[in-house]
């Protein structure tokens, strides 16, 4: 495993589903990374799970820059708000 690096992301939505909190965020389209067991969002642990939700932009086309993660602790939801920039600790993937 390579050293983890910070990927700057823009929080778009925080979805509190009761038993899980999902954070949707945008990244540069050319970002290439993976989550690990040690990945965090602004120091808050996240599950090793990454999804690309079906979100349409204003032009009606899919937002390929949008990703979704799940926080390990639902109590961490209050640390994130739409419109804020955050740092996601990830493993870079070489192309």
mmCIF file of N, CA and C in Angstrom:
data_model
loop_
_atom_site.group_PDB
_atom_site.id
_atom_site.type_symbol
_atom_site.label_atom_id
_atom_site.label_comp_id
_atom_site.label_asym_id
_atom_site.label_seq_id
_atom_site.Cartn_x
_atom_site.Cartn_y
_atom_site.Cartn_z
ATOM 1 N N UNK A 1 0.847 -1.183 0.000
ATOM 2 C CA UNK A 1 0.000 0.000 0.000
ATOM 3 C C UNK A 1 0.884 1.235 0.000
ATOM 4 N N UNK A 2 0.516 2.219 -0.805
ATOM 5 C CA UNK A 2 1.291 3.451 -0.856
ATOM 6 C C UNK A 2 0.843 4.400 0.253
ATOM 7 N N UNK A 3 1.594 5.469 0.410
ATOM 8 C CA UNK A 3 1.286 6.467 1.435
ATOM 9 C C UNK A 3 -0.008 7.197 1.088
ATOM 10 N N UNK A 4 -0.804 7.496 2.106
ATOM 11 C CA UNK A 4 -2.063 8.202 1.882
ATOM 12 C C UNK A 4 -1.801 9.682 1.648
ATOM 13 N N UNK A 5 -2.641 10.284 0.805
ATOM 14 C CA UNK A 5 -2.524 11.702 0.470
ATOM 15 C C UNK A 5 -3.886 12.370 0.657
ATOM 16 N N UNK A 6 -3.877 13.695 0.765
ATOM 17 C CA UNK A 6 -5.122 14.450 0.900
ATOM 18 C C UNK A 6 -5.661 14.816 -0.477
ATOM 19 N N UNK A 7 -6.931 14.527 -0.689
ATOM 20 C CA UNK A 7 -7.642 14.925 -1.902
ATOM 21 C C UNK A 7 -8.659 15.977 -1.491
ATOM 22 N N UNK A 8 -8.554 17.175 -2.051
ATOM 23 C CA UNK A 8 -9.504 18.237 -1.736
ATOM 24 C C UNK A 8 -10.839 17.937 -2.419
ATOM 25 N N UNK A 9 -11.931 18.010 -1.649
ATOM 26 C CA UNK A 9 -13.263 17.738 -2.178
ATOM 27 C C UNK A 9 -14.208 18.870 -1.782
ATOM 28 N N UNK A 10 -15.302 18.990 -2.500
ATOM 29 C CA UNK A 10 -16.345 19.977 -2.208
ATOM 30 C C UNK A 10 -17.586 19.213 -1.750
ATOM 31 N N UNK A 11 -17.979 19.386 -0.489
ATOM 32 C CA UNK A 11 -19.171 18.712 0.027
ATOM 33 C C UNK A 11 -20.402 19.290 -0.671
ATOM 34 N N UNK A 12 -21.222 18.410 -1.237
ATOM 35 C CA UNK A 12 -22.431 18.826 -1.954
ATOM 36 C C UNK A 12 -23.695 18.560 -1.130
ATOM 37 N N UNK A 13 -23.756 17.410 -0.456
ATOM 38 C CA UNK A 13 -24.927 17.034 0.348
ATOM 39 C C UNK A 13 -24.477 16.138 1.496
ATOM 40 N N UNK A 14 -25.172 16.239 2.618
ATOM 41 C CA UNK A 14 -24.986 15.322 3.742
ATOM 42 C C UNK A 14 -26.345 14.679 3.982
ATOM 43 N N UNK A 15 -26.414 13.359 3.806
ATOM 44 C CA UNK A 15 -27.676 12.640 3.923
ATOM 45 C C UNK A 15 -27.676 11.795 5.190
ATOM 46 N N UNK A 16 -28.477 12.179 6.168
ATOM 47 C CA UNK A 16 -28.613 11.415 7.410
ATOM 48 C C UNK A 16 -29.759 10.432 7.212
ATOM 49 N N UNK A 17 -29.424 9.155 7.081
ATOM 50 C CA UNK A 17 -30.423 8.123 6.829
ATOM 51 C C UNK A 17 -30.837 7.404 8.110
ATOM 52 N N UNK A 18 -30.490 7.961 9.250
ATOM 53 C CA UNK A 18 -30.840 7.364 10.535
ATOM 54 C C UNK A 18 -29.758 6.445 11.052
ATOM 55 N N UNK A 19 -29.526 5.336 10.346
ATOM 56 C CA UNK A 19 -28.485 4.400 10.774
ATOM 57 C C UNK A 19 -27.175 4.594 10.016
ATOM 58 N N UNK A 20 -27.167 5.463 9.009
ATOM 59 C CA UNK A 20 -25.960 5.784 8.237
ATOM 60 C C UNK A 20 -25.994 7.250 7.832
ATOM 61 N N UNK A 21 -24.797 7.822 7.668
ATOM 62 C CA UNK A 21 -24.685 9.179 7.132
ATOM 63 C C UNK A 21 -23.837 9.113 5.866
ATOM 64 N N UNK A 22 -24.432 9.524 4.751
ATOM 65 C CA UNK A 22 -23.746 9.539 3.466
ATOM 66 C C UNK A 22 -23.337 10.974 3.158
ATOM 67 N N UNK A 23 -22.129 11.142 2.650
ATOM 68 C CA UNK A 23 -21.643 12.458 2.244
ATOM 69 C C UNK A 23 -21.384 12.407 0.743
ATOM 70 N N UNK A 24 -22.079 13.264 -0.001
ATOM 71 C CA UNK A 24 -21.853 13.396 -1.432
ATOM 72 C C UNK A 24 -20.926 14.575 -1.648
ATOM 73 N N UNK A 25 -19.932 14.385 -2.499
ATOM 74 C CA UNK A 25 -18.958 15.445 -2.735
ATOM 75 C C UNK A 25 -18.479 15.400 -4.169
ATOM 76 N N UNK A 26 -17.951 16.528 -4.628
ATOM 77 C CA UNK A 26 -17.384 16.590 -5.973
ATOM 78 C C UNK A 26 -15.866 16.639 -5.878
ATOM 79 N N UNK A 27 -15.247 16.060 -6.896
ATOM 80 C CA UNK A 27 -13.785 16.006 -7.005
ATOM 81 C C UNK A 27 -13.418 16.398 -8.430
ATOM 82 N N UNK A 28 -12.154 16.749 -8.669
ATOM 83 C CA UNK A 28 -11.739 16.964 -10.057
ATOM 84 C C UNK A 28 -11.999 15.690 -10.868
ATOM 85 N N UNK A 29 -12.482 15.830 -12.089
ATOM 86 C CA UNK A 29 -12.844 14.678 -12.912
ATOM 87 C C UNK A 29 -11.663 13.731 -13.113
ATOM 88 N N UNK A 30 -10.438 14.249 -13.113
ATOM 89 C CA UNK A 30 -9.266 13.399 -13.336
ATOM 90 C C UNK A 30 -8.704 12.798 -12.046
ATOM 91 N N UNK A 31 -9.369 12.989 -10.906
ATOM 92 C CA UNK A 31 -8.899 12.413 -9.641
ATOM 93 C C UNK A 31 -8.947 10.892 -9.741
ATOM 94 N N UNK A 32 -7.906 10.225 -9.253
ATOM 95 C CA UNK A 32 -7.807 8.773 -9.339
ATOM 96 C C UNK A 32 -7.289 8.246 -8.006
ATOM 97 N N UNK A 33 -8.183 7.707 -7.185
ATOM 98 C CA UNK A 33 -7.803 7.276 -5.842
ATOM 99 C C UNK A 33 -8.696 6.142 -5.361
ATOM 100 N N UNK A 34 -8.276 5.545 -4.243
ATOM 101 C CA UNK A 34 -9.059 4.497 -3.587
ATOM 102 C C UNK A 34 -9.138 4.802 -2.100
ATOM 103 N N UNK A 35 -10.215 4.365 -1.478
ATOM 104 C CA UNK A 35 -10.331 4.474 -0.028
ATOM 105 C C UNK A 35 -9.648 3.275 0.614
ATOM 106 N N UNK A 36 -9.141 3.471 1.816
ATOM 107 C CA UNK A 36 -8.522 2.396 2.587
ATOM 108 C C UNK A 36 -9.194 2.339 3.956
ATOM 109 N N UNK A 37 -8.796 1.379 4.769
ATOM 110 C CA UNK A 37 -9.317 1.290 6.138
ATOM 111 C C UNK A 37 -8.929 2.511 6.961
ATOM 112 N N UNK A 38 -7.895 3.238 6.540
ATOM 113 C CA UNK A 38 -7.411 4.412 7.270
ATOM 114 C C UNK A 38 -7.884 5.737 6.666
ATOM 115 N N UNK A 39 -8.733 5.697 5.658
ATOM 116 C CA UNK A 39 -9.215 6.927 5.024
ATOM 117 C C UNK A 39 -10.098 7.721 5.982
ATOM 118 N N UNK A 40 -10.000 9.050 5.867
ATOM 119 C CA UNK A 40 -10.806 9.947 6.695
ATOM 120 C C UNK A 40 -11.290 11.117 5.848
ATOM 121 N N UNK A 41 -12.328 11.781 6.325
ATOM 122 C CA UNK A 41 -12.797 13.032 5.743
ATOM 123 C C UNK A 41 -12.651 14.079 6.830
ATOM 124 N N UNK A 42 -11.730 15.001 6.638
ATOM 125 C CA UNK A 42 -11.392 15.998 7.669
ATOM 126 C C UNK A 42 -11.127 15.342 9.023
ATOM 127 N N UNK A 43 -10.419 14.224 8.987
ATOM 128 C CA UNK A 43 -10.040 13.532 10.219
ATOM 129 C C UNK A 43 -11.101 12.609 10.788
ATOM 130 N N UNK A 44 -12.276 12.581 10.188
ATOM 131 C CA UNK A 44 -13.371 11.716 10.655
ATOM 132 C C UNK A 44 -13.344 10.417 9.847
ATOM 133 N N UNK A 45 -13.324 9.261 10.505
ATOM 134 C CA UNK A 45 -13.225 7.980 9.796
ATOM 135 C C UNK A 45 -14.394 7.736 8.841
ATOM 136 N N UNK A 46 -14.077 7.159 7.692
ATOM 137 C CA UNK A 46 -15.086 6.778 6.703
ATOM 138 C C UNK A 46 -14.947 5.294 6.407
ATOM 139 N N UNK A 47 -16.050 4.705 5.956
ATOM 140 C CA UNK A 47 -16.003 3.297 5.563
ATOM 141 C C UNK A 47 -15.213 3.158 4.267
ATOM 142 N N UNK A 48 -14.659 1.992 4.063
ATOM 143 C CA UNK A 48 -13.926 1.698 2.833
ATOM 144 C C UNK A 48 -14.954 1.341 1.752
ATOM 145 N N UNK A 49 -15.734 2.354 1.361
ATOM 146 C CA UNK A 49 -16.841 2.193 0.421
ATOM 147 C C UNK A 49 -16.991 3.498 -0.344
ATOM 148 N N UNK A 50 -17.026 3.401 -1.648
ATOM 149 C CA UNK A 50 -17.109 4.586 -2.503
ATOM 150 C C UNK A 50 -18.107 4.292 -3.618
ATOM 151 N N UNK A 51 -18.999 5.235 -3.872
ATOM 152 C CA UNK A 51 -20.030 5.041 -4.882
ATOM 153 C C UNK A 51 -20.137 6.285 -5.755
ATOM 154 N N UNK A 52 -20.574 6.081 -6.989
ATOM 155 C CA UNK A 52 -20.855 7.215 -7.866
ATOM 156 C C UNK A 52 -22.372 7.294 -8.031
ATOM 157 N N UNK A 53 -23.010 8.208 -7.288
ATOM 158 C CA UNK A 53 -24.472 8.295 -7.339
ATOM 159 C C UNK A 53 -24.956 8.860 -8.673
ATOM 160 N N UNK A 54 -26.205 8.600 -8.974
ATOM 161 C CA UNK A 54 -26.815 9.137 -10.196
ATOM 162 C C UNK A 54 -27.318 10.540 -9.902
ATOM 163 N N UNK A 55 -26.497 11.511 -10.218
ATOM 164 C CA UNK A 55 -26.834 12.918 -10.001
ATOM 165 C C UNK A 55 -26.703 13.634 -11.337
ATOM 166 N N UNK A 56 -27.733 14.396 -11.691
ATOM 167 C CA UNK A 56 -27.699 15.157 -12.936
ATOM 168 C C UNK A 56 -27.315 16.597 -12.659
ATOM 169 N N UNK A 57 -26.514 17.160 -13.560
ATOM 170 C CA UNK A 57 -26.137 18.562 -13.471
ATOM 171 C C UNK A 57 -27.240 19.451 -14.022
ATOM 172 N N UNK A 58 -27.022 20.748 -13.985
ATOM 173 C CA UNK A 58 -28.012 21.712 -14.494
ATOM 174 C C UNK A 58 -28.291 21.519 -15.978
ATOM 175 N N UNK A 59 -27.310 20.949 -16.684
ATOM 176 C CA UNK A 59 -27.469 20.710 -18.121
ATOM 177 C C UNK A 59 -28.197 19.397 -18.416
ATOM 178 N N UNK A 60 -28.595 18.658 -17.367
ATOM 179 C CA UNK A 60 -29.308 17.401 -17.544
ATOM 180 C C UNK A 60 -28.418 16.198 -17.758
ATOM 181 N N UNK A 61 -27.109 16.405 -17.764
ATOM 182 C CA UNK A 61 -26.163 15.307 -17.971
ATOM 183 C C UNK A 61 -25.642 14.800 -16.625
ATOM 184 N N UNK A 62 -25.217 13.516 -16.566
ATOM 185 C CA UNK A 62 -24.705 12.960 -15.310
ATOM 186 C C UNK A 62 -23.482 13.718 -14.801
ATOM 187 N N UNK A 63 -23.421 13.900 -13.489
ATOM 188 C CA UNK A 63 -22.273 14.544 -12.844
ATOM 189 C C UNK A 63 -21.227 13.474 -12.548
ATOM 190 N N UNK A 64 -20.246 13.343 -13.415
ATOM 191 C CA UNK A 64 -19.205 12.337 -13.250
ATOM 192 C C UNK A 64 -18.188 12.718 -12.186
ATOM 193 N N UNK A 65 -18.271 13.953 -11.699
ATOM 194 C CA UNK A 65 -17.361 14.412 -10.653
ATOM 195 C C UNK A 65 -17.919 14.151 -9.248
ATOM 196 N N UNK A 66 -19.111 13.579 -9.152
ATOM 197 C CA UNK A 66 -19.789 13.393 -7.868
ATOM 198 C C UNK A 66 -19.558 11.978 -7.334
ATOM 199 N N UNK A 67 -19.146 11.892 -6.068
ATOM 200 C CA UNK A 67 -18.939 10.610 -5.398
ATOM 201 C C UNK A 67 -19.641 10.631 -4.050
ATOM 202 N N UNK A 68 -19.818 9.430 -3.461
ATOM 203 C CA UNK A 68 -20.502 9.316 -2.177
ATOM 204 C C UNK A 68 -19.742 8.355 -1.274
ATOM 205 N N UNK A 69 -19.593 8.747 -0.003
ATOM 206 C CA UNK A 69 -18.977 7.889 1.004
ATOM 207 C C UNK A 69 -19.918 7.795 2.203
ATOM 208 N N UNK A 70 -19.593 6.880 3.120
ATOM 209 C CA UNK A 70 -20.371 6.706 4.347
ATOM 210 C C UNK A 70 -19.448 6.956 5.531
ATOM 211 N N UNK A 71 -19.887 7.809 6.447
ATOM 212 C CA UNK A 71 -19.123 8.056 7.672
ATOM 213 C C UNK A 71 -19.236 6.841 8.586
ATOM 214 N N UNK A 72 -18.158 6.514 9.302
ATOM 215 C CA UNK A 72 -18.203 5.390 10.236
ATOM 216 C C UNK A 72 -19.067 5.700 11.449
ATOM 217 N N UNK A 73 -19.127 6.959 11.851
ATOM 218 C CA UNK A 73 -19.907 7.350 13.022
ATOM 219 C C UNK A 73 -20.993 8.343 12.616
ATOM 220 N N UNK A 74 -22.249 8.025 12.925
ATOM 221 C CA UNK A 74 -23.332 8.939 12.553
ATOM 222 C C UNK A 74 -23.228 10.264 13.298
ATOM 223 N N UNK A 75 -22.556 10.265 14.444
ATOM 224 C CA UNK A 75 -22.412 11.517 15.204
ATOM 225 C C UNK A 75 -21.489 12.514 14.507
ATOM 226 N N UNK A 76 -20.737 12.065 13.495
ATOM 227 C CA UNK A 76 -19.844 12.963 12.756
ATOM 228 C C UNK A 76 -20.576 13.790 11.699
ATOM 229 N N UNK A 77 -21.855 13.541 11.493
ATOM 230 C CA UNK A 77 -22.614 14.257 10.457
ATOM 231 C C UNK A 77 -22.576 15.762 10.656
ATOM 232 N N UNK A 78 -22.581 16.209 11.897
ATOM 233 C CA UNK A 78 -22.640 17.650 12.181
ATOM 234 C C UNK A 78 -21.368 18.391 11.782
ATOM 235 N N UNK A 79 -20.302 17.671 11.475
ATOM 236 C CA UNK A 79 -19.041 18.304 11.090
ATOM 237 C C UNK A 79 -19.023 18.733 9.622
ATOM 238 N N UNK A 80 -20.028 18.328 8.849
ATOM 239 C CA UNK A 80 -20.009 18.585 7.407
ATOM 240 C C UNK A 80 -21.268 19.314 6.964
ATOM 241 N N UNK A 81 -21.073 20.296 6.061
ATOM 242 C CA UNK A 81 -22.183 21.059 5.506
ATOM 243 C C UNK A 81 -21.960 21.252 4.014
ATOM 244 N N UNK A 82 -23.049 21.269 3.274
ATOM 245 C CA UNK A 82 -22.970 21.503 1.833
ATOM 246 C C UNK A 82 -22.280 22.830 1.559
ATOM 247 N N UNK A 83 -21.413 22.829 0.555
ATOM 248 C CA UNK A 83 -20.700 24.038 0.162
ATOM 249 C C UNK A 83 -19.316 24.165 0.763
ATOM 250 N N UNK A 84 -19.008 23.351 1.764
ATOM 251 C CA UNK A 84 -17.686 23.419 2.397
ATOM 252 C C UNK A 84 -16.678 22.558 1.652
ATOM 253 N N UNK A 85 -15.427 22.980 1.726
ATOM 254 C CA UNK A 85 -14.334 22.158 1.198
ATOM 255 C C UNK A 85 -13.799 21.299 2.332
ATOM 256 N N UNK A 86 -13.453 20.062 2.000
ATOM 257 C CA UNK A 86 -12.931 19.125 2.989
ATOM 258 C C UNK A 86 -11.754 18.378 2.391
ATOM 259 N N UNK A 87 -10.999 17.722 3.268
ATOM 260 C CA UNK A 87 -9.854 16.929 2.828
ATOM 261 C C UNK A 87 -10.143 15.454 3.071
ATOM 262 N N UNK A 88 -10.106 14.693 1.983
ATOM 263 C CA UNK A 88 -10.326 13.258 2.031
ATOM 264 C C UNK A 88 -8.969 12.569 1.951
ATOM 265 N N UNK A 89 -8.645 11.762 2.952
ATOM 266 C CA UNK A 89 -7.372 11.046 2.986
ATOM 267 C C UNK A 89 -7.542 9.747 2.202
ATOM 268 N N UNK A 90 -6.773 9.594 1.116
ATOM 269 C CA UNK A 90 -6.962 8.492 0.173
ATOM 270 C C UNK A 90 -5.625 7.892 -0.264
ATOM 271 N N UNK A 91 -5.726 6.745 -0.913
ATOM 272 C CA UNK A 91 -4.561 6.124 -1.543
ATOM 273 C C UNK A 91 -4.578 6.494 -3.024
ATOM 274 N N UNK A 92 -3.534 7.171 -3.518
ATOM 275 C CA UNK A 92 -3.514 7.522 -4.943
ATOM 276 C C UNK A 92 -3.339 6.275 -5.805
ATOM 277 N N UNK A 93 -3.932 6.303 -6.978
ATOM 278 C CA UNK A 93 -3.800 5.201 -7.928
ATOM 279 C C UNK A 93 -3.082 5.737 -9.154
ATOM 280 N N UNK A 94 -2.025 5.057 -9.555
ATOM 281 C CA UNK A 94 -1.274 5.464 -10.750
ATOM 282 C C UNK A 94 -2.050 5.071 -11.991
ATOM 283 N N UNK A 95 -1.925 5.886 -13.004
ATOM 284 C CA UNK A 95 -2.593 5.576 -14.286
ATOM 285 C C UNK A 95 -1.655 4.880 -15.212
#
